[in-house]
mmCIF file with all atom_site columns, C-alpha atoms in Angstrom:
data_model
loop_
_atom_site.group_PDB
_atom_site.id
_atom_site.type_symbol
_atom_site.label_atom_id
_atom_site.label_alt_id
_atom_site.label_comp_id
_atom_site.label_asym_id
_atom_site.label_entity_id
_atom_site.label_seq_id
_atom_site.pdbx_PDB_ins_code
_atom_site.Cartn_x
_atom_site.Cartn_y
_atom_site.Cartn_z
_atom_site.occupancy
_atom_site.B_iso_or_equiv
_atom_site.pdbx_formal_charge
_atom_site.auth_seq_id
_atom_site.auth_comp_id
_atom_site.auth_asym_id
_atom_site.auth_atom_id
_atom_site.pdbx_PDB_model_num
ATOM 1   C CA . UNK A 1 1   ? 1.137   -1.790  -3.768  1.00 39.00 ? 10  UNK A CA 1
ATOM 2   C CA . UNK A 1 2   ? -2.426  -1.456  -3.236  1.00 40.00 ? 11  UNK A CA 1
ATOM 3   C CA . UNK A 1 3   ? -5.147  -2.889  -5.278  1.00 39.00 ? 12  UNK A CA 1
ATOM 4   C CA . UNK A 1 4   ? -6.696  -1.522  -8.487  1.00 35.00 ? 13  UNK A CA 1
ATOM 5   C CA . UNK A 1 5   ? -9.838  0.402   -7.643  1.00 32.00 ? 14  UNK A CA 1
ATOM 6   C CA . UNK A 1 6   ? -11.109 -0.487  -10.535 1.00 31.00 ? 15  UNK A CA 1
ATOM 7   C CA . UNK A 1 7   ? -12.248 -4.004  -9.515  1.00 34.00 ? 16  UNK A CA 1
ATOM 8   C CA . UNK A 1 8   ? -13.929 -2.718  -6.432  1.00 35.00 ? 17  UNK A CA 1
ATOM 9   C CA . UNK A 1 9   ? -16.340 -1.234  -8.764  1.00 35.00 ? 18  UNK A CA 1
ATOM 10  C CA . UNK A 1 10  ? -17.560 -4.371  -9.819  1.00 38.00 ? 19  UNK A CA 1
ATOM 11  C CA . UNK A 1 11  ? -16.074 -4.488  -13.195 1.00 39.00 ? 20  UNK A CA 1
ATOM 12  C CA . UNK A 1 12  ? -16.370 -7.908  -15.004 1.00 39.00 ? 21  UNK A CA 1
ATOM 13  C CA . UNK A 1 13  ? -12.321 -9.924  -15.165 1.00 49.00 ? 22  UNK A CA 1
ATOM 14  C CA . UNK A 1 14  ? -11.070 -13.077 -15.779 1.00 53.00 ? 23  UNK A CA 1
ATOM 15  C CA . UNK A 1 15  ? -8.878  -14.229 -12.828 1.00 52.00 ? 24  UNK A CA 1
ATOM 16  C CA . UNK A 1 16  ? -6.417  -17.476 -13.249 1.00 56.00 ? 25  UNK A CA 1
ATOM 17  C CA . UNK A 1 17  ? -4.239  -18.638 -10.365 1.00 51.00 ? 26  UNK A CA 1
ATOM 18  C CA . UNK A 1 18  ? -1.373  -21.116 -10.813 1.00 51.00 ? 27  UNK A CA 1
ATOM 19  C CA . UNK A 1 19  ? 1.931   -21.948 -9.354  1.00 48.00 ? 28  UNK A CA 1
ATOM 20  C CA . UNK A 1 20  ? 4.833   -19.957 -9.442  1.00 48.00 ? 29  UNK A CA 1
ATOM 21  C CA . UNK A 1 21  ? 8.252   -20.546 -10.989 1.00 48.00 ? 30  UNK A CA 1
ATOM 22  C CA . UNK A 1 22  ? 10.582  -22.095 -8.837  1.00 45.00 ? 31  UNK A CA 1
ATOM 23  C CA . UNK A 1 23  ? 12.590  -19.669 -6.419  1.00 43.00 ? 32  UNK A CA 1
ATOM 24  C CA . UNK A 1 24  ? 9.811   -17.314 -6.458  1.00 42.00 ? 33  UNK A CA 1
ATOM 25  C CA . UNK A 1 25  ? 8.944   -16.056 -2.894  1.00 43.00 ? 34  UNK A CA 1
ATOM 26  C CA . UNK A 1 26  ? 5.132   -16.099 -3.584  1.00 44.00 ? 35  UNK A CA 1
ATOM 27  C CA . UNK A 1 27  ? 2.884   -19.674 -3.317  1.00 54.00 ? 36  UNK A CA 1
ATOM 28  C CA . UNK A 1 28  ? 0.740   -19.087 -5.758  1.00 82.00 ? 37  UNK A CA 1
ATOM 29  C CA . UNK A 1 29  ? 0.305   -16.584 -8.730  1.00 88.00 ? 38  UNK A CA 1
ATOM 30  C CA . UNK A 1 30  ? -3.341  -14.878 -9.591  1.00 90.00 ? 39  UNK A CA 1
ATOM 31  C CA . UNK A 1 31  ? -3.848  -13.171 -12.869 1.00 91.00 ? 40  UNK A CA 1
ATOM 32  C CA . UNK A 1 32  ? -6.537  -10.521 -12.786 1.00 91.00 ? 41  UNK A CA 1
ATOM 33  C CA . UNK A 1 33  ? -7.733  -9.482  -16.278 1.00 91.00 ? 42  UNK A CA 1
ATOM 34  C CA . UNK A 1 34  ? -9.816  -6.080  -16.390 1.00 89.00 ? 43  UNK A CA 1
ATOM 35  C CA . UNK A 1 35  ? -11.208 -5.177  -19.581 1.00 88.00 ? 44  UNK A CA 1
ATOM 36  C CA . UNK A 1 36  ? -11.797 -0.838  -18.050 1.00 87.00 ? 45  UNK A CA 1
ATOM 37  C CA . UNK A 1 37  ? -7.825  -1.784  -18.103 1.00 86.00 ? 46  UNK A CA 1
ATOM 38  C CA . UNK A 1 38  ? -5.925  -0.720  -21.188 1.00 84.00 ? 47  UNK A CA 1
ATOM 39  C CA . UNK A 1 39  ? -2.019  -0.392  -21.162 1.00 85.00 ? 48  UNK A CA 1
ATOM 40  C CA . UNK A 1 40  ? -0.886  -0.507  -17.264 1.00 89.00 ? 49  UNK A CA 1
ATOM 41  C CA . UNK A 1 41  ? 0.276   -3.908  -15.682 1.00 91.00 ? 50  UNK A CA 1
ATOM 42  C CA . UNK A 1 42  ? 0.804   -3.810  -12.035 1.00 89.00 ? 51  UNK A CA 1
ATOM 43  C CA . UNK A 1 43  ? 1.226   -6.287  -9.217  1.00 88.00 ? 52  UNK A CA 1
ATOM 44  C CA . UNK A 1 44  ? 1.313   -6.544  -4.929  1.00 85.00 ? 53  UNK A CA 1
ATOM 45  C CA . UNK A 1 45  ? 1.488   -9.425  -2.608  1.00 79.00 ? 54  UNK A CA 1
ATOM 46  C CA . UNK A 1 46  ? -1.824  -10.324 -0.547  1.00 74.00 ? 55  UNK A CA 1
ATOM 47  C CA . UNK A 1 47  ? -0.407  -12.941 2.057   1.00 65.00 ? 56  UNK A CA 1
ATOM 48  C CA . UNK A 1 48  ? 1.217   -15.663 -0.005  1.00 68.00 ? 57  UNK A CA 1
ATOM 49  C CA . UNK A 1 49  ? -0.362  -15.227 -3.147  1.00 80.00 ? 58  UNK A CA 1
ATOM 50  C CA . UNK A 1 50  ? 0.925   -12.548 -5.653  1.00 86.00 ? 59  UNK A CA 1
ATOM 51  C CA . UNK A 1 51  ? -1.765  -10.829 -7.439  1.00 89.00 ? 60  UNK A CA 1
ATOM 52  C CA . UNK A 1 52  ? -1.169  -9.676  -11.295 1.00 91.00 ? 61  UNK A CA 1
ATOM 53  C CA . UNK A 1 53  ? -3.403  -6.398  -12.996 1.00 91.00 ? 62  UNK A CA 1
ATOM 54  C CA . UNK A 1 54  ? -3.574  -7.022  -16.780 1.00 92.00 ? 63  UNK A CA 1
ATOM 55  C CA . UNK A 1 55  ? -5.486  -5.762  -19.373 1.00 92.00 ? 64  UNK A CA 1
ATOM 56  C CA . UNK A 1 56  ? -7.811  -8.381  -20.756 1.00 90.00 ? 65  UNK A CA 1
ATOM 57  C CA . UNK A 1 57  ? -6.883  -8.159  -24.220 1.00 91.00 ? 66  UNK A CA 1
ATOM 58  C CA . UNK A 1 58  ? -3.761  -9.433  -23.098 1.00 90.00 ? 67  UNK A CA 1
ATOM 59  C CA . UNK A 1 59  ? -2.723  -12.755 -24.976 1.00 91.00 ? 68  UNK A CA 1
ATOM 60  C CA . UNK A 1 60  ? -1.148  -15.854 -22.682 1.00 91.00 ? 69  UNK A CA 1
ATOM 61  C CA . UNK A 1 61  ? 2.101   -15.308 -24.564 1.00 91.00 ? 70  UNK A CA 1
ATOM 62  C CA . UNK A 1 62  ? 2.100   -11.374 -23.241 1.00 91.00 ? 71  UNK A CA 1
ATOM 63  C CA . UNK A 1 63  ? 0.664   -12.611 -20.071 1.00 90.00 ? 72  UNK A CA 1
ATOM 64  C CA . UNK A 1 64  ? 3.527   -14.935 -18.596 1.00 91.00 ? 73  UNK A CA 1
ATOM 65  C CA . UNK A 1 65  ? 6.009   -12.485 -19.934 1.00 91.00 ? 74  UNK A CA 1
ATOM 66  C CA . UNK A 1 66  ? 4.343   -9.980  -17.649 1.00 90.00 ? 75  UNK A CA 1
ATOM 67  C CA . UNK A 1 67  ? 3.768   -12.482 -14.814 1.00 90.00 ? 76  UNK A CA 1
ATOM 68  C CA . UNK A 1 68  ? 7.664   -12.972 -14.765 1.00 89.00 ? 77  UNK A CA 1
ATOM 69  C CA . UNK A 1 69  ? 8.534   -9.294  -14.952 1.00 89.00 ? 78  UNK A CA 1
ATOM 70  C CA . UNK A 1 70  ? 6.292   -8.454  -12.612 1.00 87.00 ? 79  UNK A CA 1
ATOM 71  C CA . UNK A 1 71  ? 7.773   -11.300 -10.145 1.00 86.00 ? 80  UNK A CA 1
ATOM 72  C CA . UNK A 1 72  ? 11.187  -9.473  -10.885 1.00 82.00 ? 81  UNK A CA 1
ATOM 73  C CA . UNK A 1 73  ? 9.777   -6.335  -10.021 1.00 84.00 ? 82  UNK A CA 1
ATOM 74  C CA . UNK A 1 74  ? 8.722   -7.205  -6.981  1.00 81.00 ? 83  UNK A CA 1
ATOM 75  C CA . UNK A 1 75  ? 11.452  -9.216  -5.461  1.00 77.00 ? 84  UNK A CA 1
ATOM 76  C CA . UNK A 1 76  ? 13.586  -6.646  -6.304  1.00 73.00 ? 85  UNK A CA 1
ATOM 77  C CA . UNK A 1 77  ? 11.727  -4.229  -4.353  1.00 74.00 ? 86  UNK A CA 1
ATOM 78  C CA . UNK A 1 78  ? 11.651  -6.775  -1.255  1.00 68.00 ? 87  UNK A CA 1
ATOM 79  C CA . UNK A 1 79  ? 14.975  -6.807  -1.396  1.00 62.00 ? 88  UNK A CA 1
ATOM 80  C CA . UNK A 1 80  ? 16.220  -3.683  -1.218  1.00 62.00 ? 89  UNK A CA 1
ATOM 81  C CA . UNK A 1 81  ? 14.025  -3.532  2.156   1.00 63.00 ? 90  UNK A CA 1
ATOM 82  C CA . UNK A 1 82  ? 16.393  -3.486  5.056   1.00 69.00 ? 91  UNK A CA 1
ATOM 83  C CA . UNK A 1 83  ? 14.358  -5.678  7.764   1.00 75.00 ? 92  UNK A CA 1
ATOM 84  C CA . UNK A 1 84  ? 15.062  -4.449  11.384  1.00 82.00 ? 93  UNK A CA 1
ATOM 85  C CA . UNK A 1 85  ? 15.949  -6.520  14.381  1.00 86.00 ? 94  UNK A CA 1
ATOM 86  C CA . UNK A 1 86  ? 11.860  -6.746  15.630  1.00 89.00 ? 95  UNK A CA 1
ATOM 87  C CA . UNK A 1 87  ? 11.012  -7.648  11.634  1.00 89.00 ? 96  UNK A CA 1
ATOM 88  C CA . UNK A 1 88  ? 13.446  -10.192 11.620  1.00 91.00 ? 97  UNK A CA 1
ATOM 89  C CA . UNK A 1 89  ? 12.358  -11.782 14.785  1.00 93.00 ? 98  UNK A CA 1
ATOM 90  C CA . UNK A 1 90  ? 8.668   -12.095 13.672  1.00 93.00 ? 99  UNK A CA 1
ATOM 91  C CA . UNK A 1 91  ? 9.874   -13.926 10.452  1.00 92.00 ? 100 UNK A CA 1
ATOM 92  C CA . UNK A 1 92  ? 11.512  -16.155 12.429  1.00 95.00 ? 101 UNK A CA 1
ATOM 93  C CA . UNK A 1 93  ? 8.498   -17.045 14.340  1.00 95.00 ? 102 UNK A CA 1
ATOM 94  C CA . UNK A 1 94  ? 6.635   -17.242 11.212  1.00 94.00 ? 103 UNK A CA 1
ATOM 95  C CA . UNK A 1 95  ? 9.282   -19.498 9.504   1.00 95.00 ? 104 UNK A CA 1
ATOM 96  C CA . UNK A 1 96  ? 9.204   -21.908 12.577  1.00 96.00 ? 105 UNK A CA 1
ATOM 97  C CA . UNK A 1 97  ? 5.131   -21.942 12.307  1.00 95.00 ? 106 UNK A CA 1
ATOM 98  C CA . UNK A 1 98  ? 5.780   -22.872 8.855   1.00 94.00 ? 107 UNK A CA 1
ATOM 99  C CA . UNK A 1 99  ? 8.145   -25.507 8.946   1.00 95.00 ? 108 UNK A CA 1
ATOM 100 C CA . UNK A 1 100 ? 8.423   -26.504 12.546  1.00 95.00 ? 109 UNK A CA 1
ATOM 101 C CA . UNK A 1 101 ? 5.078   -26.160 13.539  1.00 95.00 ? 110 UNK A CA 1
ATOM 102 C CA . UNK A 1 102 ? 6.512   -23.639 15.983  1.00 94.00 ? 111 UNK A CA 1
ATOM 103 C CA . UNK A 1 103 ? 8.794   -26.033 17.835  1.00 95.00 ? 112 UNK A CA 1
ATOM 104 C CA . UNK A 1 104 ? 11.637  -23.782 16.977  1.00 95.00 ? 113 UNK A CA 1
ATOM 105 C CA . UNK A 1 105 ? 11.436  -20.367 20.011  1.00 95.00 ? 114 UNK A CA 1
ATOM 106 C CA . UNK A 1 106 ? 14.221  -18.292 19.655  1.00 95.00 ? 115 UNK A CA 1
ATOM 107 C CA . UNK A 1 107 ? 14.490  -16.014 22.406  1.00 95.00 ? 116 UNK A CA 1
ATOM 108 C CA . UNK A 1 108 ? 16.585  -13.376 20.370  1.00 94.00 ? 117 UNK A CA 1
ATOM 109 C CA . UNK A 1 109 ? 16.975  -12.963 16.537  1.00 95.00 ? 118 UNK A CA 1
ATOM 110 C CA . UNK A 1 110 ? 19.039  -9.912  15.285  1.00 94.00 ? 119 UNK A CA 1
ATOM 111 C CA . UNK A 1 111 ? 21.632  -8.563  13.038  1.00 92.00 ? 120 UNK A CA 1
ATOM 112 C CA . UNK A 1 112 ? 25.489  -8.699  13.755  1.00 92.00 ? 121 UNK A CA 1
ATOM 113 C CA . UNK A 1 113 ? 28.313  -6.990  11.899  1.00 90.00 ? 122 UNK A CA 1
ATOM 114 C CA . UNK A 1 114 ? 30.837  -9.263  13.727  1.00 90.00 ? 123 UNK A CA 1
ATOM 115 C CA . UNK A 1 115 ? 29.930  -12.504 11.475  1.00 85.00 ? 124 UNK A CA 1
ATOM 116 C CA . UNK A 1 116 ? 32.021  -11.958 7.849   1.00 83.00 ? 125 UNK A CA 1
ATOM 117 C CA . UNK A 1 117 ? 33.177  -15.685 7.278   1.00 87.00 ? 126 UNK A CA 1
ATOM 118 C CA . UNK A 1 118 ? 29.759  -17.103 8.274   1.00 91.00 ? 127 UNK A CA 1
ATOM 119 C CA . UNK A 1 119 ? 25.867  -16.486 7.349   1.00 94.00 ? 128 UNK A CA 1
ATOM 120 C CA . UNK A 1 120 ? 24.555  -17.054 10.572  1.00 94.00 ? 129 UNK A CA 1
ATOM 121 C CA . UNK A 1 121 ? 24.935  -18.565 13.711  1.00 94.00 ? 130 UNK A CA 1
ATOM 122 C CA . UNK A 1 122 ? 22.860  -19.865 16.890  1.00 93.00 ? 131 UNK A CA 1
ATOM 123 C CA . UNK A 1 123 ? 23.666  -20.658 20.367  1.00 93.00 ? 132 UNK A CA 1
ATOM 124 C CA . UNK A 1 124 ? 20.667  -23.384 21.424  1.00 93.00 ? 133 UNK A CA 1
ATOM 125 C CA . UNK A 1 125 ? 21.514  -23.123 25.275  1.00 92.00 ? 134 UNK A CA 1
ATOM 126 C CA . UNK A 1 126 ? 20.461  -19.839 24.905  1.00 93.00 ? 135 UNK A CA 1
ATOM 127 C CA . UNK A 1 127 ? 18.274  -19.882 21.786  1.00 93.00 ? 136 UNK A CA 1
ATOM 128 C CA . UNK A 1 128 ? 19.896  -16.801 19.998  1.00 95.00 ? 137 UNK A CA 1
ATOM 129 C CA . UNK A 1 129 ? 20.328  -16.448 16.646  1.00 96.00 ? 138 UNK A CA 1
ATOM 130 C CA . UNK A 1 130 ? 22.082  -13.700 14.809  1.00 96.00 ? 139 UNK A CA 1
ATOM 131 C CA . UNK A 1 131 ? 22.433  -13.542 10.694  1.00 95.00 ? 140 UNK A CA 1
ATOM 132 C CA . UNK A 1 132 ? 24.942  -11.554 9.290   1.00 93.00 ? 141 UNK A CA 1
ATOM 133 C CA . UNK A 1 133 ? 24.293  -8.063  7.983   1.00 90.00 ? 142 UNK A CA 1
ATOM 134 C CA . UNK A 1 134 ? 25.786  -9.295  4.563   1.00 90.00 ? 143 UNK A CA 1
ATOM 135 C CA . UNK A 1 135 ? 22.752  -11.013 3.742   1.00 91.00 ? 144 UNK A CA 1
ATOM 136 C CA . UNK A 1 136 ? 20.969  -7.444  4.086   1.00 87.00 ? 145 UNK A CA 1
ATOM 137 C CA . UNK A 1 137 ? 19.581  -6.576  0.475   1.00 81.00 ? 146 UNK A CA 1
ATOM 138 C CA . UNK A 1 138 ? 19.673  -10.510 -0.912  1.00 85.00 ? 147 UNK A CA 1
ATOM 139 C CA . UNK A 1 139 ? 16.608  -12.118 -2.168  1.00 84.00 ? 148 UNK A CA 1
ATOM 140 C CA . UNK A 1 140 ? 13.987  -13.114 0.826   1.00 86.00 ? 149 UNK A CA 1
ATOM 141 C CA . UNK A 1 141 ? 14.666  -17.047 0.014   1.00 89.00 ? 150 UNK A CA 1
ATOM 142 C CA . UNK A 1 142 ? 18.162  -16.469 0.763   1.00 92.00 ? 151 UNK A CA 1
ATOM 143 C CA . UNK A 1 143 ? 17.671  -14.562 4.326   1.00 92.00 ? 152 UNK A CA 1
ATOM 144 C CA . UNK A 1 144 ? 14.988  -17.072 5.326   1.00 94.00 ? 153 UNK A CA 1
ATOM 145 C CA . UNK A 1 145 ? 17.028  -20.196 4.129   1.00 95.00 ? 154 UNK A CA 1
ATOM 146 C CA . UNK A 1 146 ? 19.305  -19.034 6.892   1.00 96.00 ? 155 UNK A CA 1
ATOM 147 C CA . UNK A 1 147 ? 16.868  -18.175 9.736   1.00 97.00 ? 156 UNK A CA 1
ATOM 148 C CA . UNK A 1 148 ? 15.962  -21.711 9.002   1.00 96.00 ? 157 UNK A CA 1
ATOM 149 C CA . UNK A 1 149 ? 18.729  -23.220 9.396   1.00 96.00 ? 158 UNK A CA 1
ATOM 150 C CA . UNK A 1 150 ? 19.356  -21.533 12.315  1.00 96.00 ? 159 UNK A CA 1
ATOM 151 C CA . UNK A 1 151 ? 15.817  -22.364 13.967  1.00 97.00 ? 160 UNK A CA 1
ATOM 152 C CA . UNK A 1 152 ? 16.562  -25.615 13.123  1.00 96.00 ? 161 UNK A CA 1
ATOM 153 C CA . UNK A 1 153 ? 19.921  -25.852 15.552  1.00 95.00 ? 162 UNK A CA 1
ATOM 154 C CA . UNK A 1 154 ? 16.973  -25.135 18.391  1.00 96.00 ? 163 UNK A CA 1
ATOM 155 C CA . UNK A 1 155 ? 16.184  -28.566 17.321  1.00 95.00 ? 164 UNK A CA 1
ATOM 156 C CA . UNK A 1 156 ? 19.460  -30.493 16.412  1.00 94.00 ? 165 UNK A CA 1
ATOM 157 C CA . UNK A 1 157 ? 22.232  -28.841 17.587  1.00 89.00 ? 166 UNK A CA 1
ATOM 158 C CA . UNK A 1 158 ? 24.335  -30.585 15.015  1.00 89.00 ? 167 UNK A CA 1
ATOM 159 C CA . UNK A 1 159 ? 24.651  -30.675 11.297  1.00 91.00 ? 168 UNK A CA 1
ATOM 160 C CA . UNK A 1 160 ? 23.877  -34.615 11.149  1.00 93.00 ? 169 UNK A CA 1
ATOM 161 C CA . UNK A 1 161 ? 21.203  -36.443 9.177   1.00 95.00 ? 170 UNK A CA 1
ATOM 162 C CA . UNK A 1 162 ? 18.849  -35.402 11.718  1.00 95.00 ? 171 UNK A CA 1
ATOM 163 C CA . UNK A 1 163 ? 19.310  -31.664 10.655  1.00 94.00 ? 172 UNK A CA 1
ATOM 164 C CA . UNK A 1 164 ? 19.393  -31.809 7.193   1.00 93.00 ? 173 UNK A CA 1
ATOM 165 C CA . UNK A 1 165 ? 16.034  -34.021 7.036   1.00 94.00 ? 174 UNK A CA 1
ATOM 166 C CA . UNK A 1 166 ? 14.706  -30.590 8.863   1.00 93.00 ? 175 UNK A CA 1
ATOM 167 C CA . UNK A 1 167 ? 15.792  -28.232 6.493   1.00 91.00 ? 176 UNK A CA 1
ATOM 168 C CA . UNK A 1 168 ? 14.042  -30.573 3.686   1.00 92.00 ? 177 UNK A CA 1
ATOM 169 C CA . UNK A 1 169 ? 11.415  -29.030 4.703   1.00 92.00 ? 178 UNK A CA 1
ATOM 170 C CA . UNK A 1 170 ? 12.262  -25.250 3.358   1.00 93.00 ? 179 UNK A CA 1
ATOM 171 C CA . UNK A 1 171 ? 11.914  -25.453 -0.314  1.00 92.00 ? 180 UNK A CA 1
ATOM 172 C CA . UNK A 1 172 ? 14.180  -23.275 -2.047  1.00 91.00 ? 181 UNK A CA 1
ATOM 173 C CA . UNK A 1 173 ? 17.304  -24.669 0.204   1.00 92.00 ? 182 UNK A CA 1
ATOM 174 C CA . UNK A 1 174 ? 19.024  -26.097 -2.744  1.00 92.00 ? 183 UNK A CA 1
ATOM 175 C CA . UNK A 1 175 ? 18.831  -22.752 -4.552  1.00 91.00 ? 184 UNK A CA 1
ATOM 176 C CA . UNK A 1 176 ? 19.863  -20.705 -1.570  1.00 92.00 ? 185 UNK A CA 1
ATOM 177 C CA . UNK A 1 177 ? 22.650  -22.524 -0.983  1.00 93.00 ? 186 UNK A CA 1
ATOM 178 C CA . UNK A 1 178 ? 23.677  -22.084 -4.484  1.00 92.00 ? 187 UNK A CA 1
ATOM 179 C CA . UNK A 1 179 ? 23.135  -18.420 -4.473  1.00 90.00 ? 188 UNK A CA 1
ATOM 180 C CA . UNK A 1 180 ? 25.122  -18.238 -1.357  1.00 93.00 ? 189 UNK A CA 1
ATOM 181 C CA . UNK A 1 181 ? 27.815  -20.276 -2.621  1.00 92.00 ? 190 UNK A CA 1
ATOM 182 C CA . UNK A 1 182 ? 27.795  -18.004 -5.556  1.00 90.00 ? 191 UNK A CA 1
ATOM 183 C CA . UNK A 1 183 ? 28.546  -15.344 -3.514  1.00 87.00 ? 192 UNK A CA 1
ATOM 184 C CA . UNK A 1 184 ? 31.518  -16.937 -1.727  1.00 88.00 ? 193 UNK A CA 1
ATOM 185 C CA . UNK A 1 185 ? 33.113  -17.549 -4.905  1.00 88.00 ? 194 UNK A CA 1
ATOM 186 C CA . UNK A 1 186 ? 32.253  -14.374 -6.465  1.00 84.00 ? 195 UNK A CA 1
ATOM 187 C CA . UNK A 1 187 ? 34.224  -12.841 -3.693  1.00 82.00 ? 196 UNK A CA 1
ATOM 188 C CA . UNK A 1 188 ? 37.418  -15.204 -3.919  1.00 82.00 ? 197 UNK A CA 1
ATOM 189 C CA . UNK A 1 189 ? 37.484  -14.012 -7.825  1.00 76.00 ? 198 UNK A CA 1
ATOM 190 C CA . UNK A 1 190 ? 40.426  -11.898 -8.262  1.00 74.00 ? 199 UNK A CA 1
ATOM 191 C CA . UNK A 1 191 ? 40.075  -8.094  -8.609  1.00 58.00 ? 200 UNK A CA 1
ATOM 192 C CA . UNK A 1 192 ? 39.880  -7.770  -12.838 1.00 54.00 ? 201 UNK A CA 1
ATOM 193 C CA . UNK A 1 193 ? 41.068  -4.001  -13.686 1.00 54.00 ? 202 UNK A CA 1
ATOM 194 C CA . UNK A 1 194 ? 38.216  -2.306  -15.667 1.00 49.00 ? 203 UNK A CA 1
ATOM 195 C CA . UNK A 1 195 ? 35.773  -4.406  -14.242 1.00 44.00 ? 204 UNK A CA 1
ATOM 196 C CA . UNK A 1 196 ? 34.066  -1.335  -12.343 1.00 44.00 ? 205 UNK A CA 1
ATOM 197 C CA . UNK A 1 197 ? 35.074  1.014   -15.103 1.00 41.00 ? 206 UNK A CA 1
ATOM 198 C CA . UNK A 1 198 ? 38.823  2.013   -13.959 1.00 38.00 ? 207 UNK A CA 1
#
C-alpha cells in the first residue's frame, strides 16, 4: 500500500513505534497519527517496520485495536501471495543474511509438488532446497521457518544439537512448528459430515 499523501504535505502527527505482538512478521510497529485524517485507518510495510495511518483523535484503547486489525489485514494479504521460484530464492538469501550471516548458499531453491508427507527438504552435496507447494498461501513465518531449516542443513547436515542451536536463531520457530503441527493433525481428523455444509 502506498503512503498517505497527506503527510508529505507537511501536516503536523504524532508517530509512536513499539514492538509487535509475537508471531507478527513485522520488527517493529509505527503509529502515525494525522489530525487532516478523520475516519480511514490504513497500513503498508516499509522494510521491517509496519507503518499504521490513524486519525489523531484516536484513543490508545481504539489504537491497538486498530494496530492488531491492521496486522491481520496485512498478513492475510501476504499470504494469499503465491511467491515464485526466483522470489523464493531471494528470501532464502535474505533469511541466511539474517540468521547465518550468509554462510548458508543454496544453489537452487524452488517449489515441488512431489513432497506431500514432508515440508521441505535439502540435499547439502548439492545445496538444493525445495519446500513443498502445500505451504503456498500459509503465513510468511511458517514458509520462512522452513527455508530455515533447510539453509540450516547447508550447515549441519543432521538434526543434532548442533542444528537445533541454529534454528534458535529464527524467532517464531516454536510457533511455526505448532502451526505446522496443527496442520498435520487437522488433516488426520476424520471427515465430520456437515462440516462443509453437506
Amino acid at each position: 500500500m502506498p503512503a498517505d499523501p497527506l503527510h508529505s504535505a507537511g501536516m503536523p502527527q504524532r508517530s509512536t513505534t513499539s514492538q509487535p505482538p509475537s508471531g507478527s512478521g513485522a520488527s517493529a510497529i509505527e503509529v502515525r497519527r494525522s489530525a487532516r485524517r478523520r475516519r480511514t485507518v490504513s497500513a503498508y510495510r516499509e522494510g521491517d517496520r509496519t507503518v499504521v495511518l490513524i486519525p489523531a483523535r484516536m484513543s490508545e484503547a481504539e489504537e491497538q485495536r486498530w494496530v492488531t486489525v491492521m496486522l491481520d489485514k496485512l498478513a492475510a494479504q501476504e499470504s494469499k501471495r503465491v511467491l515464485g521460484d526466483a522470489e523464493l530464492a531471494e528470501r532464502a538469501e535474505r533469511l541466511s543474511a539474517q540468521y547465518f550471516d550468509g554462510r548458508a548458499r543454496p544453489t537452487s531453491v524452488r517449489w515441488v509438488t512431489n513432497q506431500n508427507t514432508r515440508w521441505g527438504s535439502c540435499t547439502p552435496a548439492e545445496g538444493s532446497i525445495r519446500l513443498s507447494h502445500r505451504l503456498q498461501g500459509m503465513p510468511e513465518y511458517v514458509v520462512d521457518y522452513v527455508l530455515v531449516h533447510e539453509l540450516a542443513h547447508l550447515l549441519v547436515p543432521g538434526h543434532g544439537p548442533r542444528f537445533w542451536r541454529l534454528l534458535e536463531a529464527y524467532p517464531r520457530t516454536e510457533r511455526a512448528r505448532g502451526y505446522l503441527e496443527g496442520v498435520v493433525a487437522a488433516e488426520r481428523l476424520p471427515h465430520l459430515p456437515g462440516a462443509r455444509g453437506e
